[in-house]
PDB file of C-alpha atoms and ligand atoms in Angstrom:
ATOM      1  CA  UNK R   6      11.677  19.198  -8.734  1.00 46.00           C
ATOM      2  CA  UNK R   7      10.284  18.410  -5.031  1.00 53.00           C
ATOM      3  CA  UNK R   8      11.391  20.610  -2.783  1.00 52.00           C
ATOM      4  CA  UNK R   9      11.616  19.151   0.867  1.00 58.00           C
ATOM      5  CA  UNK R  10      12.136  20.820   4.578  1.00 57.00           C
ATOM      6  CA  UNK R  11      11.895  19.215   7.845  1.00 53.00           C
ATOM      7  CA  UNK R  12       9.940  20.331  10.537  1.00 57.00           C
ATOM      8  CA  UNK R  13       9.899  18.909  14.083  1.00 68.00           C
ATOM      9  CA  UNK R  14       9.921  15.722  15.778  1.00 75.00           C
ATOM     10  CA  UNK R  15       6.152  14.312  15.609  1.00 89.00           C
ATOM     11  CA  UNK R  16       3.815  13.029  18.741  1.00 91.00           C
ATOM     12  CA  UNK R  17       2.385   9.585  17.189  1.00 97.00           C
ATOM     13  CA  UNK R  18      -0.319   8.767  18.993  1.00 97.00           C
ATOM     14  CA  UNK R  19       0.888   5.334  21.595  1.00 98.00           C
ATOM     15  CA  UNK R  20      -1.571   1.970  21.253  1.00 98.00           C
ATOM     16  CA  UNK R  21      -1.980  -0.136  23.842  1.00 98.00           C
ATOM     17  CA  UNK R  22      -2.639  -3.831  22.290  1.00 98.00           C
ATOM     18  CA  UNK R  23      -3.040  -4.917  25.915  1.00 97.00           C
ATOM     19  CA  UNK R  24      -6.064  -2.758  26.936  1.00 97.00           C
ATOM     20  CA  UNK R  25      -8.641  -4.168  28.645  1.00 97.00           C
ATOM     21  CA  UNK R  26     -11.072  -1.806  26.566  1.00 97.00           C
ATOM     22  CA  UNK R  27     -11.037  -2.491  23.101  1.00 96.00           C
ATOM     23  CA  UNK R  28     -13.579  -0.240  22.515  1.00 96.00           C
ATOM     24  CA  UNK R  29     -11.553   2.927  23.428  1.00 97.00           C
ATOM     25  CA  UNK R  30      -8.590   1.379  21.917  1.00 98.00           C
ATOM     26  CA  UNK R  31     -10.408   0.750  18.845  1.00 98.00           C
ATOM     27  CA  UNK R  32     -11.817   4.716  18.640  1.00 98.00           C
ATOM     28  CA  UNK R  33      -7.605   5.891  18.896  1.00 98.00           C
ATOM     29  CA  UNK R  34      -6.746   3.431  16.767  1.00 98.00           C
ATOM     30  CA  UNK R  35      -9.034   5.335  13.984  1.00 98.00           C
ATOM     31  CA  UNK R  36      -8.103   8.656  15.237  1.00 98.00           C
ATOM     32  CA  UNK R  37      -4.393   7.951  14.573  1.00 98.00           C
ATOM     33  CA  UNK R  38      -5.151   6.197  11.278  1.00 98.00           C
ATOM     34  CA  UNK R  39      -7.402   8.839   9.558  1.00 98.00           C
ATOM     35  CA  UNK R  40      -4.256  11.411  11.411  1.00 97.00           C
ATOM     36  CA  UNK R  41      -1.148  10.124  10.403  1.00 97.00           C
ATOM     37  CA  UNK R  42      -1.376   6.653   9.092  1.00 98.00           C
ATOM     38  CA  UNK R  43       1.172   6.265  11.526  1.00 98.00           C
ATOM     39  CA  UNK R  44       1.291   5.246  15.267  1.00 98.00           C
ATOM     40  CA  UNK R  45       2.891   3.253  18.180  1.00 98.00           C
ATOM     41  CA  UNK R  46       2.038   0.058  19.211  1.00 98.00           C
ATOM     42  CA  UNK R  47       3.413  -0.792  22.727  1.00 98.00           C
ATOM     43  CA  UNK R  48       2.370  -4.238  24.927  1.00 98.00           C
ATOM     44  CA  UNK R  49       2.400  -6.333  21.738  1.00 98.00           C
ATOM     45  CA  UNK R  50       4.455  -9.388  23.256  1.00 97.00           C
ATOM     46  CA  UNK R  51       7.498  -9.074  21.444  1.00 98.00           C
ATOM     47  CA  UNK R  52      10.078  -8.202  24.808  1.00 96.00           C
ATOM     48  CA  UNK R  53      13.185  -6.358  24.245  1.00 97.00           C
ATOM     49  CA  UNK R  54      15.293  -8.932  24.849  1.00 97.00           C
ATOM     50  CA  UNK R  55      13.913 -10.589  22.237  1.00 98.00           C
ATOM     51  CA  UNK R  56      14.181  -7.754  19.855  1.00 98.00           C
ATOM     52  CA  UNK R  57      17.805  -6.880  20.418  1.00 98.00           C
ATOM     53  CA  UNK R  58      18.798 -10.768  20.165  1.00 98.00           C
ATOM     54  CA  UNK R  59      17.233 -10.348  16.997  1.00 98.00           C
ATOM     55  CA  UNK R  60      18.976  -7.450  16.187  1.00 98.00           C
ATOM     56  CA  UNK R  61      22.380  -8.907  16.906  1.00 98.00           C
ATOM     57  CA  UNK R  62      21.367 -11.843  15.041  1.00 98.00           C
ATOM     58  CA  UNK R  63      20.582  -9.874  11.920  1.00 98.00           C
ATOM     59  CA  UNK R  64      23.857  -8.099  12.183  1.00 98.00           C
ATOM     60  CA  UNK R  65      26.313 -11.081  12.238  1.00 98.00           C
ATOM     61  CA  UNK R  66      24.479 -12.104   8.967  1.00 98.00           C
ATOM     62  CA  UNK R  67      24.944  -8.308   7.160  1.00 98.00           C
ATOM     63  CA  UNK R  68      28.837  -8.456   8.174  1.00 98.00           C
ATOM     64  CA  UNK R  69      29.498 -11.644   6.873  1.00 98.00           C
ATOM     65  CA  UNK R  70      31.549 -11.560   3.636  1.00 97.00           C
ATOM     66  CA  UNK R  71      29.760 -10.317   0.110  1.00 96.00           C
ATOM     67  CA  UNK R  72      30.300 -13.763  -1.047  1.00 95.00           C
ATOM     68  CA  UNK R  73      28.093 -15.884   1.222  1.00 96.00           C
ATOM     69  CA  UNK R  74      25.628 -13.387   1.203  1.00 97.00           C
ATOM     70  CA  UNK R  75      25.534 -12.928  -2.764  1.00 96.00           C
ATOM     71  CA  UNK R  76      24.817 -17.059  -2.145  1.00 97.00           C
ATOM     72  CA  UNK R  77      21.138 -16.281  -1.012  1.00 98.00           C
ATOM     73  CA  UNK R  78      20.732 -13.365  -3.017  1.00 97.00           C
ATOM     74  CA  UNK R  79      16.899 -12.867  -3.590  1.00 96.00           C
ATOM     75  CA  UNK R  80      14.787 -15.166  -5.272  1.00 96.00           C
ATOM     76  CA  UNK R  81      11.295 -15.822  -5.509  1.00 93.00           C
ATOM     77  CA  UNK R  82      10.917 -12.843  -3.094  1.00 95.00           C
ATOM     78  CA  UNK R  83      13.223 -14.051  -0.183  1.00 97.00           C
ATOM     79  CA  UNK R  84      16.584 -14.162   0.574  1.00 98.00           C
ATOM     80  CA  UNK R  85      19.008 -11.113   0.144  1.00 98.00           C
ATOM     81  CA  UNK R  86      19.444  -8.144  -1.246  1.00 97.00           C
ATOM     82  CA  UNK R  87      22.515  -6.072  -2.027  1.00 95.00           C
ATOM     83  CA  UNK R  88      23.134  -2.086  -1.540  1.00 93.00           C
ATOM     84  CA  UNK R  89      21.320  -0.136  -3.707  1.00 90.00           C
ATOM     85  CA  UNK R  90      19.643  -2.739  -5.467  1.00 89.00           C
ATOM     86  CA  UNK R  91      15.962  -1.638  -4.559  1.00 87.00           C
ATOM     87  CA  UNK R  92      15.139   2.163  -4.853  1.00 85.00           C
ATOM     88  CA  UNK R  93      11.653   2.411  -3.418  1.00 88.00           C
ATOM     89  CA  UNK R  94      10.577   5.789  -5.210  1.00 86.00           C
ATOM     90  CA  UNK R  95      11.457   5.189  -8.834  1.00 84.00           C
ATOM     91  CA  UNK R  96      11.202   8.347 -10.034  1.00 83.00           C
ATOM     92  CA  UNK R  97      14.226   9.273  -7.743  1.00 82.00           C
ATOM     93  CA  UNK R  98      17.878   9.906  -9.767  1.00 78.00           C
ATOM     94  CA  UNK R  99      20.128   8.049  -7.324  1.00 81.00           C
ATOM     95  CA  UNK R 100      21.750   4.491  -8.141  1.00 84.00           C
ATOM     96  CA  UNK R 101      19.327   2.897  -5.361  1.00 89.00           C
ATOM     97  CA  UNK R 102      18.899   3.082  -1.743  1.00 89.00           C
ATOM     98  CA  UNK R 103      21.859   2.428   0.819  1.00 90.00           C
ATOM     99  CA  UNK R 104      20.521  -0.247   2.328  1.00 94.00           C
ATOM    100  CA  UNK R 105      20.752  -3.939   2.442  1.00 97.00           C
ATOM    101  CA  UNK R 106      17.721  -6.439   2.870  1.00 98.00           C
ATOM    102  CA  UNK R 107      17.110 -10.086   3.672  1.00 98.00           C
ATOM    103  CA  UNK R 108      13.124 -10.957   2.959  1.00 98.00           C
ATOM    104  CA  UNK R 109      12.036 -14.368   4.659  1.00 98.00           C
ATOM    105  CA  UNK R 110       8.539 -15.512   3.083  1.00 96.00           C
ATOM    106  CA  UNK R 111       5.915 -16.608   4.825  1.00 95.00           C
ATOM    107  CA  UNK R 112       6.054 -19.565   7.512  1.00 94.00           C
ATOM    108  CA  UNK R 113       3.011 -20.187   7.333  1.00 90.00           C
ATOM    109  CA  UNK R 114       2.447 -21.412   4.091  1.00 88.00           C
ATOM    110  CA  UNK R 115       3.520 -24.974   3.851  1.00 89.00           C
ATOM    111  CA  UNK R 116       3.587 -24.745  -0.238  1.00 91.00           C
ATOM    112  CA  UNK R 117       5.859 -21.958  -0.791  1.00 92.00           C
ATOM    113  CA  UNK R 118       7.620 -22.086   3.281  1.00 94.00           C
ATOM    114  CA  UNK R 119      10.318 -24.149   0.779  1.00 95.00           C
ATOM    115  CA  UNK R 120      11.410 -21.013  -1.019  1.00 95.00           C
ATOM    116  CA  UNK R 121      12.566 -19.209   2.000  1.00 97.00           C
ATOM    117  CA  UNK R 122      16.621 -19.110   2.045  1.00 98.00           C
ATOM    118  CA  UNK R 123      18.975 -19.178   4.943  1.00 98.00           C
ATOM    119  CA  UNK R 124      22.219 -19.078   6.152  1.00 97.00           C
ATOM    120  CA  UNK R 125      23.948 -22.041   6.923  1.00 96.00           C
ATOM    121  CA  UNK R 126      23.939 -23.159  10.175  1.00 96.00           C
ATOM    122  CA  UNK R 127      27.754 -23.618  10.725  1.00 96.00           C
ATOM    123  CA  UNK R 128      28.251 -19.925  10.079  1.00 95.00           C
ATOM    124  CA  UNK R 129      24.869 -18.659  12.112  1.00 98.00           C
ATOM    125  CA  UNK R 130      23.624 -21.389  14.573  1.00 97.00           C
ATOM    126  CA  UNK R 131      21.480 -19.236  15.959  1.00 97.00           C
ATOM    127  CA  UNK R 132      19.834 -17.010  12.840  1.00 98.00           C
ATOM    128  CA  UNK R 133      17.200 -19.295  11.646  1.00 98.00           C
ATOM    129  CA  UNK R 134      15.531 -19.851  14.885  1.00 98.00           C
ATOM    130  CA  UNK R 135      15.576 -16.646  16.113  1.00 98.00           C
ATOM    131  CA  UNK R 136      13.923 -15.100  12.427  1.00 98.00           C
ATOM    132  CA  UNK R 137      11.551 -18.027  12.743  1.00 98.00           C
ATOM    133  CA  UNK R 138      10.544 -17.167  16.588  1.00 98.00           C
ATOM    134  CA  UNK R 139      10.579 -13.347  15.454  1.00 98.00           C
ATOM    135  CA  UNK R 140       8.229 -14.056  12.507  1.00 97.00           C
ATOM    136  CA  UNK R 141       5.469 -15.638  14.435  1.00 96.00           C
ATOM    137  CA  UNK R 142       6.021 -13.021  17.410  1.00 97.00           C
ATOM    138  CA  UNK R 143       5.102 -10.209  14.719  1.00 97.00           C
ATOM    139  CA  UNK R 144       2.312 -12.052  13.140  1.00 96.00           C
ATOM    140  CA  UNK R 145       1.007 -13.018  16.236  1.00 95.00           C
ATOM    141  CA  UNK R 146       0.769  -9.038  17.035  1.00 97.00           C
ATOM    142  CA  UNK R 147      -0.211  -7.991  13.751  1.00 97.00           C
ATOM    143  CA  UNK R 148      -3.283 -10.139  13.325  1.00 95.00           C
ATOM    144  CA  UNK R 149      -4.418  -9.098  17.140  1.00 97.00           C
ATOM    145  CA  UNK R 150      -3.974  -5.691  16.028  1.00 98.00           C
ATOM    146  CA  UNK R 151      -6.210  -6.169  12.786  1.00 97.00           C
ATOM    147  CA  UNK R 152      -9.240  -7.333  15.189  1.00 97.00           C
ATOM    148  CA  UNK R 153      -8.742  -3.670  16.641  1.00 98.00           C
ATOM    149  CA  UNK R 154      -8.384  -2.634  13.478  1.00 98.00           C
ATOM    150  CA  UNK R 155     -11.682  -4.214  11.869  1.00 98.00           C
ATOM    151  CA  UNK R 156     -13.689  -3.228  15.237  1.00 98.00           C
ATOM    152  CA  UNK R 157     -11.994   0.897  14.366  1.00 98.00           C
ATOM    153  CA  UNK R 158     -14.218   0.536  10.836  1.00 98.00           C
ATOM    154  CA  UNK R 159     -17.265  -0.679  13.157  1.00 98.00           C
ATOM    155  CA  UNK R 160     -17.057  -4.321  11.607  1.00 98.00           C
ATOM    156  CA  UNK R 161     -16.711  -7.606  13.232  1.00 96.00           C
ATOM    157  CA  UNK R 162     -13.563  -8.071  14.799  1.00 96.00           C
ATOM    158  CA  UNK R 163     -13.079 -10.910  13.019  1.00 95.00           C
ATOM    159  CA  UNK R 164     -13.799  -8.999   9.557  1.00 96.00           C
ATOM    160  CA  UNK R 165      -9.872  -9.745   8.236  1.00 94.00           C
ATOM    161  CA  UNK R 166     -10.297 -13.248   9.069  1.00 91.00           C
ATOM    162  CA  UNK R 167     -13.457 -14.107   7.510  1.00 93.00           C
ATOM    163  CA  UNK R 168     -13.098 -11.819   4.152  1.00 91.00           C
ATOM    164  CA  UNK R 169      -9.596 -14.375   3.441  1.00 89.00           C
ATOM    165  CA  UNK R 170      -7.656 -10.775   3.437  1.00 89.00           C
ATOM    166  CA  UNK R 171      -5.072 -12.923   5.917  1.00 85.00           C
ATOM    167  CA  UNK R 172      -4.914 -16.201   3.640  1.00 83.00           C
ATOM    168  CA  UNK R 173      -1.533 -16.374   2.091  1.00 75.00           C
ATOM    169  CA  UNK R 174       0.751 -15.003   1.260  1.00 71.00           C
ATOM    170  CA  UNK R 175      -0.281 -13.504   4.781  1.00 79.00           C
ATOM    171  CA  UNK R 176       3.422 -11.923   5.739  1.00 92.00           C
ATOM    172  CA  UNK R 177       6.817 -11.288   4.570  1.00 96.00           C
ATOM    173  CA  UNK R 178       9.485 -10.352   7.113  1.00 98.00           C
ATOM    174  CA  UNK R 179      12.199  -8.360   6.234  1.00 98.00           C
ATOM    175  CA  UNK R 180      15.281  -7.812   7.676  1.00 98.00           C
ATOM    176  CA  UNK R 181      17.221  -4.146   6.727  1.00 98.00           C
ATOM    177  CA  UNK R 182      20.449  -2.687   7.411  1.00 98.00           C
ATOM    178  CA  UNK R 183      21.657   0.922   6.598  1.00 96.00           C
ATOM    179  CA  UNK R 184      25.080   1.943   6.368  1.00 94.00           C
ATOM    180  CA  UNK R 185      23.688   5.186   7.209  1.00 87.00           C
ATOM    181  CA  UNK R 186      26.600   7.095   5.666  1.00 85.00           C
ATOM    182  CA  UNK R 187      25.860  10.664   5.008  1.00 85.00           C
ATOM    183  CA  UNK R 188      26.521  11.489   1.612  1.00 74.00           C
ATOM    184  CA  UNK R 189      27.009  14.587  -0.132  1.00 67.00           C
ATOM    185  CA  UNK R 190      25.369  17.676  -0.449  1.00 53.00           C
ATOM    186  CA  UNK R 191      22.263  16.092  -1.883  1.00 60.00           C
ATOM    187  CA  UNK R 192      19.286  14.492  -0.402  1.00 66.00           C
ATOM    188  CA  UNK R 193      20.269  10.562  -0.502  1.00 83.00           C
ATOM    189  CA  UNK R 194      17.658   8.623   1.440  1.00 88.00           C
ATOM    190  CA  UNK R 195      18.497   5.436   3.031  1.00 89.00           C
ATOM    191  CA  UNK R 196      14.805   3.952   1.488  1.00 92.00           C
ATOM    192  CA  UNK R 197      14.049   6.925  -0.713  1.00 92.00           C
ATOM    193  CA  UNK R 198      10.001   7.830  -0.404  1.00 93.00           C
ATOM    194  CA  UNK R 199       7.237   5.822  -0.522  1.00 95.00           C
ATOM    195  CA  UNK R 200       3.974   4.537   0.929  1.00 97.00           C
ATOM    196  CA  UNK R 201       3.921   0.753   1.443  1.00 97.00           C
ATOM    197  CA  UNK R 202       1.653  -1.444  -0.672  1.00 95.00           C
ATOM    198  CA  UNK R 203      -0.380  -3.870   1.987  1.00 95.00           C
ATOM    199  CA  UNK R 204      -2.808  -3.625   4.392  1.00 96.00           C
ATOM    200  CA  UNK R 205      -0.354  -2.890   7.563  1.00 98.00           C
ATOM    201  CA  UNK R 206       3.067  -2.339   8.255  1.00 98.00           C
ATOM    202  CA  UNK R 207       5.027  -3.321  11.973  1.00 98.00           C
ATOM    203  CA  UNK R 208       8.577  -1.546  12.198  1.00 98.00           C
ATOM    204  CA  UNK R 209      10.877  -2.624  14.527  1.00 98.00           C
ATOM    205  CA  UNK R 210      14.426  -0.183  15.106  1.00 98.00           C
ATOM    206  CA  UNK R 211      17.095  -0.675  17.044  1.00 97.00           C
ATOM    207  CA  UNK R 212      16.935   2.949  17.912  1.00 97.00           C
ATOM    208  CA  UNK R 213      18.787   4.774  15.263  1.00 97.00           C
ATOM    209  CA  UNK R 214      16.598   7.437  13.782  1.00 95.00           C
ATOM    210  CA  UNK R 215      16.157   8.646  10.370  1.00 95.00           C
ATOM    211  CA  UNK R 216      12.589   7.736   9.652  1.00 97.00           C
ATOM    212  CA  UNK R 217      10.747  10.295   8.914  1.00 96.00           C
ATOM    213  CA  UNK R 218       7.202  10.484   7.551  1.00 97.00           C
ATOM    214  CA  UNK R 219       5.279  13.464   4.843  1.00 96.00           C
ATOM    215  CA  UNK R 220       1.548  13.760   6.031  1.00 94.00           C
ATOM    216  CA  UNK R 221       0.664  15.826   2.955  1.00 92.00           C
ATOM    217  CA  UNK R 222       1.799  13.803  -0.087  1.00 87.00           C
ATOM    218  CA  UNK R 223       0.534  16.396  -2.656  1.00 87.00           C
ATOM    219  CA  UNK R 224       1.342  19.368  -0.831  1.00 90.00           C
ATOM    220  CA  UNK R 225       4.663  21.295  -2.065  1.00 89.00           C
ATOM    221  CA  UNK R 226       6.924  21.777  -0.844  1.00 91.00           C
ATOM    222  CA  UNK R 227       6.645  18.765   0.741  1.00 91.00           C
ATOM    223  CA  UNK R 228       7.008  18.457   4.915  1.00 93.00           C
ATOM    224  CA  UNK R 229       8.755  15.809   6.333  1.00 94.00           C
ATOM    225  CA  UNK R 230       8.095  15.201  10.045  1.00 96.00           C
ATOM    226  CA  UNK R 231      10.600  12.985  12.354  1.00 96.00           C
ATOM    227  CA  UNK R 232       9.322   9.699  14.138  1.00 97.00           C
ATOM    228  CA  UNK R 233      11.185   9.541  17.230  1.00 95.00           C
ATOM    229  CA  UNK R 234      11.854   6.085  18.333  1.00 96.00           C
ATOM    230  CA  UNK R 235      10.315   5.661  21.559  1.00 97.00           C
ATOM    231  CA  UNK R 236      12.117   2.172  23.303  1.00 96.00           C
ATOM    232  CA  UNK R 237      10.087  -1.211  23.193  1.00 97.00           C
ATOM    233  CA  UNK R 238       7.419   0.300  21.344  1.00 98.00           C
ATOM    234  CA  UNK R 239       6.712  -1.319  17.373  1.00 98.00           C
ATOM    235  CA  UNK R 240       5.597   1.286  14.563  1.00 98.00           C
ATOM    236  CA  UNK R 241       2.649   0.631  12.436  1.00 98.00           C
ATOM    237  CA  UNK R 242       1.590   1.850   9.299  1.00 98.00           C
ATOM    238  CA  UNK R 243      -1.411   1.746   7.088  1.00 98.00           C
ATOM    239  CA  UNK R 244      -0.298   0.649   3.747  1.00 98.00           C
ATOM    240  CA  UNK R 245      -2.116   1.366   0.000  1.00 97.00           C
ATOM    241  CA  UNK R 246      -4.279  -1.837   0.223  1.00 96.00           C
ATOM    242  CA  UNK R 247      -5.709  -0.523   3.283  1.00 97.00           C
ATOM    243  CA  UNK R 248      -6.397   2.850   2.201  1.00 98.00           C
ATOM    244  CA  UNK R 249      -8.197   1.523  -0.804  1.00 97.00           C
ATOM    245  CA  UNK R 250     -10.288  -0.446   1.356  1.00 97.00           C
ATOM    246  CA  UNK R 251     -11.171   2.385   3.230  1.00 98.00           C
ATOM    247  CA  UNK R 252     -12.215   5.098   0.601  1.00 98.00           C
ATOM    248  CA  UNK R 253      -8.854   6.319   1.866  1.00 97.00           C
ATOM    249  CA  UNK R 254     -10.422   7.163   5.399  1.00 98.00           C
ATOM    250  CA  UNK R 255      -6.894   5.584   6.195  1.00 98.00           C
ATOM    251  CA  UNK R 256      -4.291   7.306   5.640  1.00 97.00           C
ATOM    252  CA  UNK R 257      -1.007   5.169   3.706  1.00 98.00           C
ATOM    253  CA  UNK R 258       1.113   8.173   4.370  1.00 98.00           C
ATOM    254  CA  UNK R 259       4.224   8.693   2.487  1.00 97.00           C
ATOM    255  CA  UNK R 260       7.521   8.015   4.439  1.00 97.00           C
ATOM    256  CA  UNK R 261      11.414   7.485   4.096  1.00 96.00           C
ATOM    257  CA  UNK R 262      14.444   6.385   5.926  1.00 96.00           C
ATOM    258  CA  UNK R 263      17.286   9.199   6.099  1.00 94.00           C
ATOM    259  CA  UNK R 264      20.874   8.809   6.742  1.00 93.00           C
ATOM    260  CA  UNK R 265      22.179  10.257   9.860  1.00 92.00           C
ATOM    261  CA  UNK R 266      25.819   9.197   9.956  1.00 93.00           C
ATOM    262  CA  UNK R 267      25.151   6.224  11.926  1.00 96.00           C
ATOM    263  CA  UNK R 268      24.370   2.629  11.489  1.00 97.00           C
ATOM    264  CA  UNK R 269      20.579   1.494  11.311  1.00 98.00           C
ATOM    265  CA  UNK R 270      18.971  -2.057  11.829  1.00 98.00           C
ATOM    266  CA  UNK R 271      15.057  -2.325  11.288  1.00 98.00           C
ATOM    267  CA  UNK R 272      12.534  -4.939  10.639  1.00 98.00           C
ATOM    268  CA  UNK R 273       9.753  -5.048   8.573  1.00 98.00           C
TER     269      UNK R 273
HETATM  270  O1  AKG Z 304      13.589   1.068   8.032  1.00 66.76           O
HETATM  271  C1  AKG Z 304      12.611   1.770   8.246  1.00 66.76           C
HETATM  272  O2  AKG Z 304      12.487   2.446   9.271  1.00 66.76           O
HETATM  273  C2  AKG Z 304      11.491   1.852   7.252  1.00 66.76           C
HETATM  274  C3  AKG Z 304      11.574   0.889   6.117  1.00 66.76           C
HETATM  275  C4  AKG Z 304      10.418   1.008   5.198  1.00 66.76           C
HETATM  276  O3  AKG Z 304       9.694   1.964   5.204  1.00 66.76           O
HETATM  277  C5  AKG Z 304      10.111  -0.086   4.272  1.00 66.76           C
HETATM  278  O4  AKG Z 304      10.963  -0.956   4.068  1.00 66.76           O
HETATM  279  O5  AKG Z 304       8.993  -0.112   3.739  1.00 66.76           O
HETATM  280 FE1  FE2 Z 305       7.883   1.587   4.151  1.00 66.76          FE
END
């Protein structure tokens, strides 16, 4: 049995990707990632605006009817995902995680950019563009980042680029919704606990909390920490890939999404 508690709201350390001194943003960059795994990224081009158009956008698709979005349900990796059909920690006994999720593949490969689904354009004019523009925004920020990041492990900052680690299938996108419904007595997560699989993770909220993140994944009981959502700014976290790469000097630090009676929108 894991026995959880949660302690206070955490201070993630706050990245600018706009310095003008990538050295010293490089050096916090490792300090947060050999830390927590976990920090803020704020200056990274994608406005607010922008992120709560994309927000709205996402909604109108998660409240349309079962039926038209059963019509995309996933394949191939993309398209939607029904309540409780993915339960990210496997060994947990619930009947899946409370959320819903749409996964767009990547744009940027023209042999597979086919298999991405989408809603028709008579029912969302507007949600294609706007998950296309968001897409490139990210990736635009993430692969910036990932110079910082190879110049943090005093390589090249071009290290990613030139080792293929950003050839396709480069990015997924993923758009989430949680009902965020508190259940009963027992723990139900909204994305139950687990450390993600790639080489980085950017997490977009619109401002609902619940995330919270377990810096010690083999200590017991285990301590679960809250990550405040500070406005504007994107979360990023080293995934498994990463900390393999690193002789886990990076940390891909165990984290999940918990209910807290109110509605919650994130990308990923
Ligand atoms: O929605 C969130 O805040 C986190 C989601 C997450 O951790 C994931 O999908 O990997
Ligand atoms: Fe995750």
């Amino acid at each position: 049995m894991t026995v959880t508690t949660t302690t206070t709201t955490l201070n993630l350390p706050i990245i600018d990707l706009s310095s003008p001194d990538p050295i010293s943003t490089a050096n916090s960059i490792r300090q947060a990632c050999v830390e927590y795994g976990f920090f803020y990224l704020v200056n990274h081009g994608v406005d607010e605006d922008f992120m709560k158009q994309a927000f709205e956008e996402s909604a109108k698709f998660f409240s349309l009817p079962i039926q038209h979005k059963i019509k995309l349900n996933r394949k191939e990796y993309r398209g939607y995902t029904p309540l409780y059909a993915e339960k990210l920690d496997p060994s947990s006994l619930s009947k899946g995680d409370p959320k819903e999720s749409f996964y767009i593949g990547p744009l940027t490969d023209t042999t597979s950019v086919h298999l991405n689904q989408w809603p028709s354009e008579e029912l969302l004019p507007n949600w294609r563009p706007t998950m296309e523009s968001l897409f490139w925004k990210i990736l635009s920020a993430g692969k910036e980042l990932l110079s910082l990041i190879a110049l943090s492990l005093n390589l090249d900052e071009n290290y990613f680029e030139k080792i293929s680690a950003l050839n396709k299938p480069e990015a997924f996108l993923r758009l989430l919704r949680y009902p965020g419904e508190l259940g009963s007595s027992e723990e139900i997560c909204g994305a139950s606990p687990h450390s993600d699989y790639g080489m980085i993770t950017l997490l977009m909220t619109n401002g609902v909390p619940g995330l919270q993140i377990c810096k010690e994944k083999l200590k017991q009981p285990q301590v679960w920490e809250d990550v405040s959502h500070v406005e504007g700014a994107i979360i990023v976290n080293i995934g498994d890939m990463m900390e393999r790469w690193t002789n886990c000097v990076y940390q891909s630090t165990l984290h999940r999404v918990m209910p807290t009676g109110k509605e919650r929108y994130s990308t990923v």
